[in-house]
mmCIF file of C-alpha atoms and ligand atoms in Angstrom:
data_model
loop_
_atom_site.group_PDB
_atom_site.id
_atom_site.type_symbol
_atom_site.label_atom_id
_atom_site.label_comp_id
_atom_site.label_asym_id
_atom_site.label_seq_id
_atom_site.Cartn_x
_atom_site.Cartn_y
_atom_site.Cartn_z
ATOM 1 C CA MET A 11 80.787 -25.951 125.932
ATOM 2 C CA LEU A 12 81.908 -24.454 122.639
ATOM 3 C CA SER A 13 84.751 -21.974 122.784
ATOM 4 C CA GLU A 14 85.502 -19.317 120.207
ATOM 5 C CA THR A 15 88.313 -21.460 118.813
ATOM 6 C CA ASP A 16 85.870 -24.253 117.835
ATOM 7 C CA VAL A 17 85.260 -22.563 114.513
ATOM 8 C CA SER A 18 84.443 -25.830 112.753
ATOM 9 C CA ALA A 19 81.892 -26.915 115.361
ATOM 10 C CA ARG A 20 78.408 -27.381 113.966
ATOM 11 C CA GLY A 21 75.550 -26.200 116.095
ATOM 12 C CA LEU A 22 71.859 -25.864 115.469
ATOM 13 C CA ALA A 23 72.487 -22.327 114.278
ATOM 14 C CA ASP A 24 74.426 -23.811 111.326
ATOM 15 C CA LEU A 25 71.416 -25.595 109.943
ATOM 16 C CA PRO A 26 70.589 -24.689 106.353
ATOM 17 C CA GLU A 27 67.225 -23.236 105.382
ATOM 18 C CA VAL A 28 64.505 -25.764 104.623
ATOM 19 C CA GLN A 29 62.811 -25.403 101.284
ATOM 20 C CA SER A 30 59.229 -25.136 102.506
ATOM 21 C CA ASP A 31 56.727 -27.565 101.026
ATOM 22 C CA SER A 32 54.990 -25.761 98.150
ATOM 23 C CA LEU A 33 51.583 -26.792 99.491
ATOM 24 C CA LEU A 34 52.363 -25.228 102.875
ATOM 25 C CA GLN A 35 53.409 -22.048 101.078
ATOM 26 C CA LEU A 36 50.110 -22.090 99.219
ATOM 27 C CA ILE A 37 48.161 -22.418 102.495
ATOM 28 C CA ALA A 38 50.038 -19.420 103.919
ATOM 29 C CA LEU A 39 49.353 -17.349 100.794
ATOM 30 C CA CYS A 40 45.670 -18.215 100.847
ATOM 31 C CA ASP A 41 45.395 -17.435 104.567
ATOM 32 C CA ALA A 42 46.954 -14.043 103.972
ATOM 33 C CA ASP A 43 44.527 -13.166 101.146
ATOM 34 C CA THR A 44 41.821 -10.903 102.561
ATOM 35 C CA ARG A 45 39.476 -11.072 99.571
ATOM 36 C CA PRO A 46 36.230 -12.518 100.966
ATOM 37 C CA GLU A 47 35.416 -14.378 97.747
ATOM 38 C CA LYS A 48 38.625 -16.445 97.794
ATOM 39 C CA ILE A 49 38.389 -20.116 96.877
ATOM 40 C CA ASP A 50 40.820 -22.583 98.422
ATOM 41 C CA VAL A 51 41.126 -25.718 96.317
ATOM 42 C CA GLY A 52 44.722 -26.353 97.385
ATOM 43 C CA VAL A 53 44.301 -28.081 100.727
ATOM 44 C CA GLY A 54 43.359 -31.766 100.695
ATOM 45 C CA VAL A 55 40.397 -31.981 103.045
ATOM 46 C CA PHE A 56 36.794 -32.799 102.204
ATOM 47 C CA ARG A 57 34.424 -29.843 102.417
ATOM 48 C CA ASP A 58 30.641 -30.003 102.335
ATOM 49 C CA GLY A 59 28.300 -27.828 100.272
ATOM 50 C CA GLU A 60 28.723 -25.015 102.768
ATOM 51 C CA GLY A 61 32.497 -25.207 102.567
ATOM 52 C CA ARG A 62 32.990 -26.778 106.003
ATOM 53 C CA THR A 63 34.888 -29.878 107.085
ATOM 54 C CA PRO A 64 32.512 -31.061 109.805
ATOM 55 C CA ILE A 65 33.213 -33.817 112.310
ATOM 56 C CA LEU A 66 31.065 -36.774 111.238
ATOM 57 C CA GLN A 67 28.018 -37.248 113.453
ATOM 58 C CA VAL A 68 29.007 -40.869 114.087
ATOM 59 C CA ILE A 69 32.441 -39.767 115.296
ATOM 60 C CA LYS A 70 30.838 -37.228 117.645
ATOM 61 C CA GLU A 71 28.613 -39.999 118.981
ATOM 62 C CA ALA A 72 31.541 -42.432 119.320
ATOM 63 C CA GLU A 73 33.530 -39.773 121.188
ATOM 64 C CA ARG A 74 30.631 -39.334 123.615
ATOM 65 C CA ILE A 75 30.598 -43.094 124.212
ATOM 66 C CA LEU A 76 34.386 -43.145 124.579
ATOM 67 C CA ASN A 77 34.294 -40.311 127.044
ATOM 68 C CA ALA A 78 31.641 -42.040 129.130
ATOM 69 C CA THR A 79 33.156 -45.527 129.109
ATOM 70 C CA GLN A 80 36.939 -45.244 128.881
ATOM 71 C CA GLU A 81 38.412 -46.168 132.242
ATOM 72 C CA THR A 82 42.109 -45.852 131.636
ATOM 73 C CA LYS A 83 44.645 -44.277 129.366
ATOM 74 C CA ALA A 84 47.359 -46.777 130.247
ATOM 75 C CA TYR A 85 49.641 -47.830 127.365
ATOM 76 C CA LEU A 86 48.107 -50.078 124.716
ATOM 77 C CA GLY A 87 51.371 -51.354 123.230
ATOM 78 C CA GLY A 88 52.977 -51.125 119.809
ATOM 79 C CA TYR A 89 50.033 -52.682 117.955
ATOM 80 C CA GLY A 90 47.756 -49.910 119.139
ATOM 81 C CA ASP A 91 44.069 -50.779 119.295
ATOM 82 C CA LYS A 92 43.891 -54.416 118.171
ATOM 83 C CA ARG A 93 40.133 -54.433 117.828
ATOM 84 C CA PHE A 94 40.386 -51.414 115.506
ATOM 85 C CA ALA A 95 42.678 -53.359 113.152
ATOM 86 C CA GLU A 96 40.434 -56.438 113.408
ATOM 87 C CA LEU A 97 37.339 -54.441 112.449
ATOM 88 C CA LEU A 98 39.122 -52.846 109.507
ATOM 89 C CA ARG A 99 40.118 -56.217 108.047
ATOM 90 C CA PRO A 100 36.875 -57.066 106.231
ATOM 91 C CA ILE A 101 36.452 -53.484 104.989
ATOM 92 C CA LEU A 102 39.921 -53.391 103.503
ATOM 93 C CA LEU A 103 40.710 -57.018 102.713
ATOM 94 C CA GLY A 104 37.235 -58.337 101.828
ATOM 95 C CA GLU A 105 37.389 -62.047 101.098
ATOM 96 C CA HIS A 106 41.022 -62.106 102.324
ATOM 97 C CA ALA A 107 40.086 -60.990 105.836
ATOM 98 C CA ALA A 108 40.351 -64.561 107.122
ATOM 99 C CA ASP A 109 43.808 -65.107 105.592
ATOM 100 C CA HIS A 110 45.993 -65.707 108.636
ATOM 101 C CA ARG A 111 49.097 -64.789 106.633
ATOM 102 C CA ILE A 112 47.956 -61.150 106.760
ATOM 103 C CA ILE A 113 48.587 -59.215 109.966
ATOM 104 C CA GLY A 114 47.706 -55.564 110.586
ATOM 105 C CA LEU A 115 48.467 -52.955 113.196
ATOM 106 C CA GLN A 116 47.379 -49.414 113.973
ATOM 107 C CA THR A 117 49.626 -46.556 112.793
ATOM 108 C CA PRO A 118 49.685 -42.760 113.137
ATOM 109 C CA GLY A 119 47.721 -42.107 109.932
ATOM 110 C CA GLY A 120 48.518 -43.292 106.443
ATOM 111 C CA CYS A 121 51.888 -41.496 106.638
ATOM 112 C CA GLY A 122 52.900 -43.624 109.612
ATOM 113 C CA ALA A 123 51.867 -46.751 107.726
ATOM 114 C CA LEU A 124 53.834 -45.719 104.640
ATOM 115 C CA ARG A 125 56.927 -45.018 106.676
ATOM 116 C CA LEU A 126 56.670 -48.326 108.543
ATOM 117 C CA GLY A 127 56.025 -50.310 105.379
ATOM 118 C CA PHE A 128 59.078 -48.829 103.661
ATOM 119 C CA GLU A 129 61.123 -49.366 106.833
ATOM 120 C CA LEU A 130 60.169 -53.026 106.602
ATOM 121 C CA ILE A 131 61.240 -53.239 102.950
ATOM 122 C CA ALA A 132 64.546 -51.485 103.725
ATOM 123 C CA THR A 133 65.189 -53.869 106.619
ATOM 124 C CA ALA A 134 64.502 -56.919 104.447
ATOM 125 C CA ASN A 135 66.252 -55.733 101.291
ATOM 126 C CA PRO A 136 68.060 -52.373 101.317
ATOM 127 C CA ARG A 137 68.824 -52.795 97.611
ATOM 128 C CA ALA A 138 65.156 -52.930 96.641
ATOM 129 C CA ARG A 139 64.092 -50.026 94.447
ATOM 130 C CA VAL A 140 60.663 -48.482 94.593
ATOM 131 C CA LEU A 141 58.852 -47.913 91.310
ATOM 132 C CA VAL A 142 56.880 -44.695 91.494
ATOM 133 C CA GLY A 143 54.521 -43.443 88.796
ATOM 134 C CA THR A 144 54.706 -39.667 88.433
ATOM 135 C CA PRO A 145 53.165 -37.379 89.321
ATOM 136 C CA THR A 146 52.433 -38.849 92.711
ATOM 137 C CA TRP A 147 51.494 -37.566 96.140
ATOM 138 C CA PRO A 148 54.414 -35.242 97.039
ATOM 139 C CA ASN A 149 55.044 -37.027 100.339
ATOM 140 C CA HIS A 150 55.858 -40.372 98.719
ATOM 141 C CA PRO A 151 59.414 -39.575 97.545
ATOM 142 C CA PRO A 152 60.610 -38.062 100.863
ATOM 143 C CA ILE A 153 59.240 -41.016 102.839
ATOM 144 C CA ILE A 154 60.962 -43.470 100.499
ATOM 145 C CA ASN A 155 64.203 -41.447 100.636
ATOM 146 C CA SER A 156 64.072 -41.269 104.409
ATOM 147 C CA VAL A 157 64.511 -45.040 104.722
ATOM 148 C CA GLY A 158 67.358 -45.036 102.197
ATOM 149 C CA LEU A 159 65.598 -46.943 99.408
ATOM 150 C CA GLY A 160 66.268 -46.046 95.785
ATOM 151 C CA MET A 161 63.428 -44.858 93.571
ATOM 152 C CA VAL A 162 62.663 -45.454 89.904
ATOM 153 C CA ASP A 163 60.245 -42.946 88.384
ATOM 154 C CA TYR A 164 58.061 -43.651 85.395
ATOM 155 C CA PRO A 165 55.450 -41.410 83.772
ATOM 156 C CA TYR A 166 51.974 -42.395 84.965
ATOM 157 C CA TYR A 167 49.765 -39.649 83.605
ATOM 158 C CA GLU A 168 49.229 -37.827 80.335
ATOM 159 C CA ARG A 169 48.063 -34.401 81.415
ATOM 160 C CA GLY A 170 46.701 -33.142 78.115
ATOM 161 C CA GLN A 171 44.579 -36.250 77.602
ATOM 162 C CA GLY A 172 43.602 -36.810 81.239
ATOM 163 C CA SER A 173 44.604 -40.433 80.820
ATOM 164 C CA ILE A 174 47.014 -42.977 82.266
ATOM 165 C CA ARG A 175 50.247 -43.710 80.384
ATOM 166 C CA PHE A 176 49.604 -47.371 80.797
ATOM 167 C CA ASP A 177 52.217 -48.574 78.300
ATOM 168 C CA ASP A 178 54.909 -46.660 80.188
ATOM 169 C CA MET A 179 53.705 -48.125 83.449
ATOM 170 C CA MET A 180 53.817 -51.666 82.068
ATOM 171 C CA ALA A 181 57.281 -51.063 80.589
ATOM 172 C CA ALA A 182 58.543 -49.881 83.985
ATOM 173 C CA LEU A 183 57.166 -52.993 85.669
ATOM 174 C CA ALA A 184 58.655 -55.234 82.978
ATOM 175 C CA ASN A 185 62.095 -53.676 83.512
ATOM 176 C CA ALA A 186 62.076 -54.006 87.307
ATOM 177 C CA GLU A 187 64.212 -56.497 89.180
ATOM 178 C CA PRO A 188 62.762 -59.251 91.363
ATOM 179 C CA GLY A 189 62.350 -57.859 94.877
ATOM 180 C CA ASP A 190 61.707 -54.308 93.664
ATOM 181 C CA VAL A 191 58.606 -52.641 95.037
ATOM 182 C CA ALA A 192 55.674 -51.336 92.986
ATOM 183 C CA LEU A 193 54.026 -48.447 94.816
ATOM 184 C CA LEU A 194 50.376 -48.266 93.759
ATOM 185 C CA HIS A 195 47.510 -45.971 94.715
ATOM 186 C CA GLY A 196 44.641 -48.212 95.843
ATOM 187 C CA CYS A 197 42.002 -45.766 94.564
ATOM 188 C CA CYS A 198 41.340 -42.057 94.033
ATOM 189 C CA HIS A 199 44.826 -41.353 92.705
ATOM 190 C CA ASN A 200 46.348 -38.251 94.262
ATOM 191 C CA PRO A 201 47.097 -35.900 92.469
ATOM 192 C CA THR A 202 45.592 -36.986 89.129
ATOM 193 C CA GLY A 203 42.274 -38.698 89.948
ATOM 194 C CA ALA A 204 43.163 -41.234 87.225
ATOM 195 C CA ASP A 205 42.568 -44.717 88.623
ATOM 196 C CA LEU A 206 43.454 -47.989 86.950
ATOM 197 C CA ASP A 207 40.379 -49.779 85.583
ATOM 198 C CA ALA A 208 39.691 -53.456 86.295
ATOM 199 C CA GLU A 209 41.524 -54.708 83.209
ATOM 200 C CA GLN A 210 44.535 -52.502 83.941
ATOM 201 C CA TRP A 211 44.662 -53.788 87.533
ATOM 202 C CA ARG A 212 44.605 -57.315 86.127
ATOM 203 C CA GLN A 213 47.532 -56.627 83.823
ATOM 204 C CA VAL A 214 49.519 -54.803 86.519
ATOM 205 C CA THR A 215 48.947 -57.710 88.914
ATOM 206 C CA GLU A 216 50.058 -60.184 86.275
ATOM 207 C CA ALA A 217 53.262 -58.201 85.613
ATOM 208 C CA ILE A 218 53.996 -57.961 89.342
ATOM 209 C CA VAL A 219 53.651 -61.726 89.728
ATOM 210 C CA GLU A 220 55.737 -62.393 86.636
ATOM 211 C CA ARG A 221 58.577 -60.056 87.658
ATOM 212 C CA ARG A 222 58.357 -61.193 91.301
ATOM 213 C CA LEU A 223 57.863 -57.642 92.574
ATOM 214 C CA ILE A 224 56.366 -56.632 95.911
ATOM 215 C CA PRO A 225 53.198 -54.557 95.564
ATOM 216 C CA PHE A 226 52.877 -51.738 98.095
ATOM 217 C CA VAL A 227 49.364 -50.324 98.048
ATOM 218 C CA ASP A 228 48.675 -46.888 99.490
ATOM 219 C CA ILE A 229 44.934 -46.646 100.093
ATOM 220 C CA ALA A 230 43.975 -43.376 101.733
ATOM 221 C CA TYR A 231 40.542 -42.695 100.186
ATOM 222 C CA GLN A 232 38.598 -45.954 100.296
ATOM 223 C CA GLY A 233 34.920 -45.142 99.780
ATOM 224 C CA PHE A 234 35.546 -41.758 98.135
ATOM 225 C CA GLY A 235 35.608 -43.154 94.579
ATOM 226 C CA ARG A 236 32.955 -45.713 93.611
ATOM 227 C CA GLY A 237 32.244 -47.352 96.987
ATOM 228 C CA LEU A 238 34.053 -49.194 99.778
ATOM 229 C CA GLU A 239 34.090 -52.531 97.961
ATOM 230 C CA GLU A 240 34.795 -51.205 94.484
ATOM 231 C CA ASP A 241 37.660 -49.002 95.703
ATOM 232 C CA ALA A 242 39.455 -51.996 97.245
ATOM 233 C CA ALA A 243 39.031 -54.332 94.253
ATOM 234 C CA GLY A 244 42.537 -53.749 92.843
ATOM 235 C CA LEU A 245 44.116 -54.408 96.222
ATOM 236 C CA ARG A 246 42.125 -57.593 96.646
ATOM 237 C CA GLY A 247 43.225 -58.857 93.235
ATOM 238 C CA LEU A 248 46.828 -58.377 94.325
ATOM 239 C CA LEU A 249 46.169 -60.223 97.585
ATOM 240 C CA ALA A 250 44.738 -63.124 95.592
ATOM 241 C CA ALA A 251 47.754 -63.318 93.300
ATOM 242 C CA CYS A 252 50.775 -62.381 95.425
ATOM 243 C CA ASP A 253 52.411 -63.957 98.449
ATOM 244 C CA GLU A 254 53.918 -60.681 99.625
ATOM 245 C CA VAL A 255 51.851 -57.497 99.790
ATOM 246 C CA ILE A 256 52.123 -54.359 101.898
ATOM 247 C CA VAL A 257 49.126 -52.095 102.491
ATOM 248 C CA ALA A 258 49.274 -48.612 104.000
ATOM 249 C CA GLN A 259 45.745 -47.563 104.893
ATOM 250 C CA SER A 260 44.274 -44.315 106.223
ATOM 251 C CA CYS A 261 40.956 -43.615 107.986
ATOM 252 C CA ASP A 262 41.720 -39.916 108.142
ATOM 253 C CA LYS A 263 39.585 -39.041 105.121
ATOM 254 C CA ASN A 264 36.812 -41.626 105.130
ATOM 255 C CA PHE A 265 36.115 -40.983 108.833
ATOM 256 C CA SER A 266 37.095 -37.307 108.550
ATOM 257 C CA VAL A 267 39.454 -37.525 111.532
ATOM 258 C CA TYR A 268 42.463 -35.967 109.795
ATOM 259 C CA ARG A 269 44.240 -34.485 112.788
ATOM 260 C CA ASP A 270 43.648 -37.516 114.985
ATOM 261 C CA ARG A 271 46.045 -39.525 112.789
ATOM 262 C CA VAL A 272 44.268 -42.826 112.215
ATOM 263 C CA GLY A 273 45.723 -45.470 109.927
ATOM 264 C CA SER A 274 46.951 -49.013 109.686
ATOM 265 C CA LEU A 275 49.592 -51.165 108.072
ATOM 266 C CA PHE A 276 48.773 -54.652 106.808
ATOM 267 C CA VAL A 277 51.493 -57.086 105.761
ATOM 268 C CA LYS A 278 51.095 -60.340 103.909
ATOM 269 C CA THR A 279 53.850 -62.903 103.384
ATOM 270 C CA GLY A 280 53.788 -66.530 102.258
ATOM 271 C CA SER A 281 53.305 -67.948 105.769
ATOM 272 C CA ARG A 282 51.934 -66.950 109.162
ATOM 273 C CA GLU A 283 55.376 -67.456 110.727
ATOM 274 C CA ALA A 284 57.110 -65.183 108.212
ATOM 275 C CA THR A 285 54.464 -62.470 108.696
ATOM 276 C CA GLU A 286 54.837 -62.680 112.474
ATOM 277 C CA ARG A 287 58.592 -62.249 112.082
ATOM 278 C CA ALA A 288 58.057 -59.309 109.729
ATOM 279 C CA MET A 289 55.663 -57.708 112.226
ATOM 280 C CA ALA A 290 58.253 -58.068 114.973
ATOM 281 C CA HIS A 291 60.542 -55.929 112.801
ATOM 282 C CA VAL A 292 57.701 -53.498 112.126
ATOM 283 C CA LEU A 293 57.103 -53.143 115.870
ATOM 284 C CA GLN A 294 60.805 -52.567 116.434
ATOM 285 C CA ARG A 295 60.881 -49.779 113.818
ATOM 286 C CA ALA A 296 57.725 -48.231 115.302
ATOM 287 C CA ARG A 297 59.280 -48.394 118.768
ATOM 288 C CA GLU A 298 62.259 -46.397 117.494
ATOM 289 C CA MET A 299 60.027 -43.721 115.966
ATOM 290 C CA TRP A 300 56.824 -43.173 117.963
ATOM 291 C CA SER A 301 56.743 -46.208 120.218
ATOM 292 C CA MET A 302 52.961 -46.497 120.084
ATOM 293 C CA PRO A 303 50.293 -44.883 117.912
ATOM 294 C CA PRO A 304 47.917 -42.272 119.394
ATOM 295 C CA ASP A 305 44.722 -43.826 120.680
ATOM 296 C CA HIS A 306 41.849 -41.370 120.527
ATOM 297 C CA GLY A 307 40.907 -41.349 116.829
ATOM 298 C CA ALA A 308 41.334 -45.087 116.333
ATOM 299 C CA ALA A 309 39.240 -45.725 119.458
ATOM 300 C CA ALA A 310 36.453 -43.556 118.018
ATOM 301 C CA VAL A 311 36.640 -45.380 114.673
ATOM 302 C CA ARG A 312 36.627 -48.700 116.533
ATOM 303 C CA ILE A 313 33.440 -47.733 118.387
ATOM 304 C CA VAL A 314 31.754 -46.732 115.119
ATOM 305 C CA LEU A 315 32.652 -50.007 113.450
ATOM 306 C CA ASP A 316 31.769 -52.070 116.512
ATOM 307 C CA THR A 317 28.290 -50.543 116.932
ATOM 308 C CA PRO A 318 25.943 -51.728 114.153
ATOM 309 C CA GLU A 319 23.779 -48.625 114.263
ATOM 310 C CA LEU A 320 26.781 -46.271 114.087
ATOM 311 C CA ARG A 321 28.382 -48.375 111.402
ATOM 312 C CA ASP A 322 25.287 -48.059 109.201
ATOM 313 C CA ARG A 323 25.156 -44.341 109.773
ATOM 314 C CA TRP A 324 28.860 -44.071 108.895
ATOM 315 C CA LEU A 325 28.154 -45.773 105.560
ATOM 316 C CA GLY A 326 25.523 -43.106 104.959
ATOM 317 C CA GLU A 327 27.845 -40.236 105.868
ATOM 318 C CA LEU A 328 30.584 -41.724 103.702
ATOM 319 C CA ALA A 329 28.158 -42.076 100.782
ATOM 320 C CA ALA A 330 27.172 -38.424 101.198
ATOM 321 C CA MET A 331 30.834 -37.363 100.964
ATOM 322 C CA ARG A 332 31.337 -39.565 97.895
ATOM 323 C CA ASP A 333 28.159 -38.255 96.263
ATOM 324 C CA ARG A 334 29.266 -34.674 96.726
ATOM 325 C CA ILE A 335 32.667 -35.407 95.183
ATOM 326 C CA ASN A 336 31.107 -37.145 92.201
ATOM 327 C CA SER A 337 28.369 -34.584 91.637
ATOM 328 C CA VAL A 338 30.842 -31.677 91.696
ATOM 329 C CA ARG A 339 32.978 -33.683 89.257
ATOM 330 C CA GLN A 340 30.006 -34.048 86.891
ATOM 331 C CA ARG A 341 29.182 -30.350 87.116
ATOM 332 C CA ILE A 342 32.728 -29.326 86.213
ATOM 333 C CA ALA A 343 32.959 -31.955 83.461
ATOM 334 C CA ALA A 344 29.721 -30.773 81.855
ATOM 335 C CA ALA A 345 30.916 -27.168 81.683
ATOM 336 C CA ASP A 346 33.475 -27.555 78.890
ATOM 337 C CA ALA A 347 34.661 -30.369 76.610
ATOM 338 C CA ARG A 348 38.231 -29.742 77.770
ATOM 339 C CA LEU A 349 37.152 -30.628 81.317
ATOM 340 C CA ALA A 350 35.138 -33.734 80.412
ATOM 341 C CA PHE A 351 37.892 -36.054 81.668
ATOM 342 C CA ILE A 352 37.201 -34.856 85.238
ATOM 343 C CA GLY A 353 33.869 -36.680 85.134
ATOM 344 C CA ARG A 354 35.648 -39.962 84.407
ATOM 345 C CA GLN A 355 38.080 -39.648 87.325
ATOM 346 C CA PHE A 356 37.775 -40.425 91.030
ATOM 347 C CA GLY A 357 38.486 -39.006 94.440
ATOM 348 C CA MET A 358 39.196 -35.543 95.727
ATOM 349 C CA PHE A 359 41.797 -34.484 93.166
ATOM 350 C CA SER A 360 42.278 -33.850 89.482
ATOM 351 C CA MET A 361 44.711 -31.741 87.499
ATOM 352 C CA LEU A 362 43.399 -28.897 85.389
ATOM 353 C CA PRO A 363 44.965 -28.454 81.943
ATOM 354 C CA LEU A 364 46.535 -25.145 82.979
ATOM 355 C CA SER A 365 50.080 -23.830 82.831
ATOM 356 C CA LYS A 366 51.771 -22.483 85.938
ATOM 357 C CA GLU A 367 51.205 -18.946 84.590
ATOM 358 C CA GLN A 368 47.479 -19.601 84.202
ATOM 359 C CA VAL A 369 47.348 -20.984 87.769
ATOM 360 C CA LEU A 370 49.058 -17.822 89.051
ATOM 361 C CA LYS A 371 46.644 -15.663 87.070
ATOM 362 C CA LEU A 372 43.694 -17.427 88.712
ATOM 363 C CA ARG A 373 45.265 -16.668 92.068
ATOM 364 C CA GLU A 374 45.866 -13.005 91.321
ATOM 365 C CA SER A 375 42.714 -12.165 89.380
ATOM 366 C CA HIS A 376 40.147 -14.474 90.970
ATOM 367 C CA ALA A 377 41.551 -15.364 94.418
ATOM 368 C CA ILE A 378 41.446 -19.050 93.446
ATOM 369 C CA TYR A 379 44.198 -21.008 95.145
ATOM 370 C CA MET A 380 45.455 -24.309 93.721
ATOM 371 C CA ALA A 381 48.834 -26.033 93.390
ATOM 372 C CA ASP A 382 51.110 -24.743 90.605
ATOM 373 C CA SER A 383 50.684 -28.094 88.844
ATOM 374 C CA GLY A 384 46.974 -27.398 88.383
ATOM 375 C CA ARG A 385 46.031 -30.033 90.952
ATOM 376 C CA PHE A 386 42.863 -28.953 92.690
ATOM 377 C CA ASN A 387 40.551 -30.282 95.374
ATOM 378 C CA ILE A 388 37.237 -31.068 93.697
ATOM 379 C CA VAL A 389 35.378 -30.413 96.959
ATOM 380 C CA GLY A 390 37.529 -27.545 98.182
ATOM 381 C CA MET A 391 34.804 -25.081 97.195
ATOM 382 C CA SER A 392 31.303 -24.618 98.552
ATOM 383 C CA ASP A 393 28.258 -25.188 96.330
ATOM 384 C CA GLY A 394 27.882 -21.432 96.038
ATOM 385 C CA GLN A 395 31.408 -21.068 94.643
ATOM 386 C CA ILE A 396 31.294 -23.766 91.949
ATOM 387 C CA GLY A 397 29.836 -21.558 89.208
ATOM 388 C CA ARG A 398 32.428 -18.839 89.695
ATOM 389 C CA PHE A 399 35.212 -21.436 89.862
ATOM 390 C CA ILE A 400 34.174 -23.016 86.555
ATOM 391 C CA ALA A 401 33.806 -19.654 84.816
ATOM 392 C CA ALA A 402 37.274 -18.559 85.974
ATOM 393 C CA VAL A 403 38.896 -21.840 84.887
ATOM 394 C CA VAL A 404 37.269 -21.711 81.442
ATOM 395 C CA GLU A 405 38.386 -18.086 81.059
ATOM 396 C CA ALA A 406 41.947 -19.102 82.026
ATOM 397 C CA MET A 407 41.950 -21.956 79.498
ATOM 398 C CA ASP A 408 40.701 -19.604 76.751
ATOM 399 C CA ALA A 409 43.311 -16.945 77.496
HETATM 400 C C1 LIG B 1 47.941 -40.748 98.548
HETATM 401 C C2 LIG B 1 47.974 -40.482 100.016
HETATM 402 N N1 LIG B 1 48.512 -41.395 100.824
HETATM 403 C C3 LIG B 1 48.567 -41.210 102.150
HETATM 404 C C4 LIG B 1 48.094 -40.069 102.725
HETATM 405 C C5 LIG B 1 48.281 -39.924 104.219
HETATM 406 O O1 LIG B 1 47.183 -39.667 104.935
HETATM 407 P P1 LIG B 1 47.262 -39.393 106.503
HETATM 408 O O2 LIG B 1 46.766 -38.008 106.712
HETATM 409 O O3 LIG B 1 46.384 -40.444 107.088
HETATM 410 O O4 LIG B 1 48.685 -39.566 106.951
HETATM 411 C C6 LIG B 1 47.535 -39.068 101.925
HETATM 412 C C7 LIG B 1 47.056 -37.812 102.501
HETATM 413 O O5 LIG B 1 46.883 -36.813 101.900
HETATM 414 C C8 LIG B 1 47.467 -39.287 100.538
HETATM 415 O O6 LIG B 1 46.938 -38.386 99.706
#
């Protein structure tokens, strides 16, 4: 027990304040706004034309089946649902699905996969540095820092032009040391929406091979860009060219099961034996953190993928989400030449060419909530709100 003389003792009461995540602050601000017309394009969840984030019909159906047939909730083990990972293989890996040097396991969402993948890198080579193109998803740096790996930033995006700073990216790869890690967004780059094209993927892959880097692909939106196959093409090119690849995958968006935390980590090395050894380390790290992933969401996804009729219907529901994203993109792009770049980008996010002051003005005058950087969720608004959103953004750009 602490006595009054233990003045130097550190208790929980001594903890410093945490600087709250700016996105969480934005959510709180938006929640507190009572204006009925408010538009929330800050949060990163898919919304349909009516502004809802519905549970997919195929997930509802799979949950009914799960409820009726599941006989036990006994532990599944560190790998989670093995059939889930097996069924994901062809979707994610395509022609590499049969490569026995690639092993996957279920994780608590894409975040869990990212953490585990970086844990694996840090275990193998604590001196490895992670090359990160900026801006990136705000959770990347803290996850990388949390495992003690160093980070090298390079500029990825030219805001004014809406284009990738590809020369800077290639220079960063050329200057990396063998064993360094190249963190890449598989598709639907968050926050910029600016994806590498096929030729750029080819050049990036070539540089990675040449510099003997390890590609780490974060793919959280497969199917939200051009299609399931197209969105995984860059990843598959890397798998064809590289002996060592790490893939952090998420089903949380493309199955709309966000809070159920459904993801996977796939690891490729030069041999089956080396991958098995790597996975033993992965399991050990997982054991220290969450022991085993949660079952429910992955079981529902497994049932969808394992039932041909549900699988087909899922493809339809996924296509409907993708079509909405791309049609809202086209509508915004057509409204003003300064927004045309949005029509050439992919996924749920893009960055508006607005200053922080203009973003704040939109918040105050129009109850439109987006990140200070101008990043906004393309499908954050309902169909009925799109016109007002575009008019307000154009007015802000003109001001
Ligand atoms: C780029 C990126 N990677 C990973 C994730 C993690 O997704 P999950 O919710 O499955 O942890 C997200 C979620 O927003 C993301 O945008």
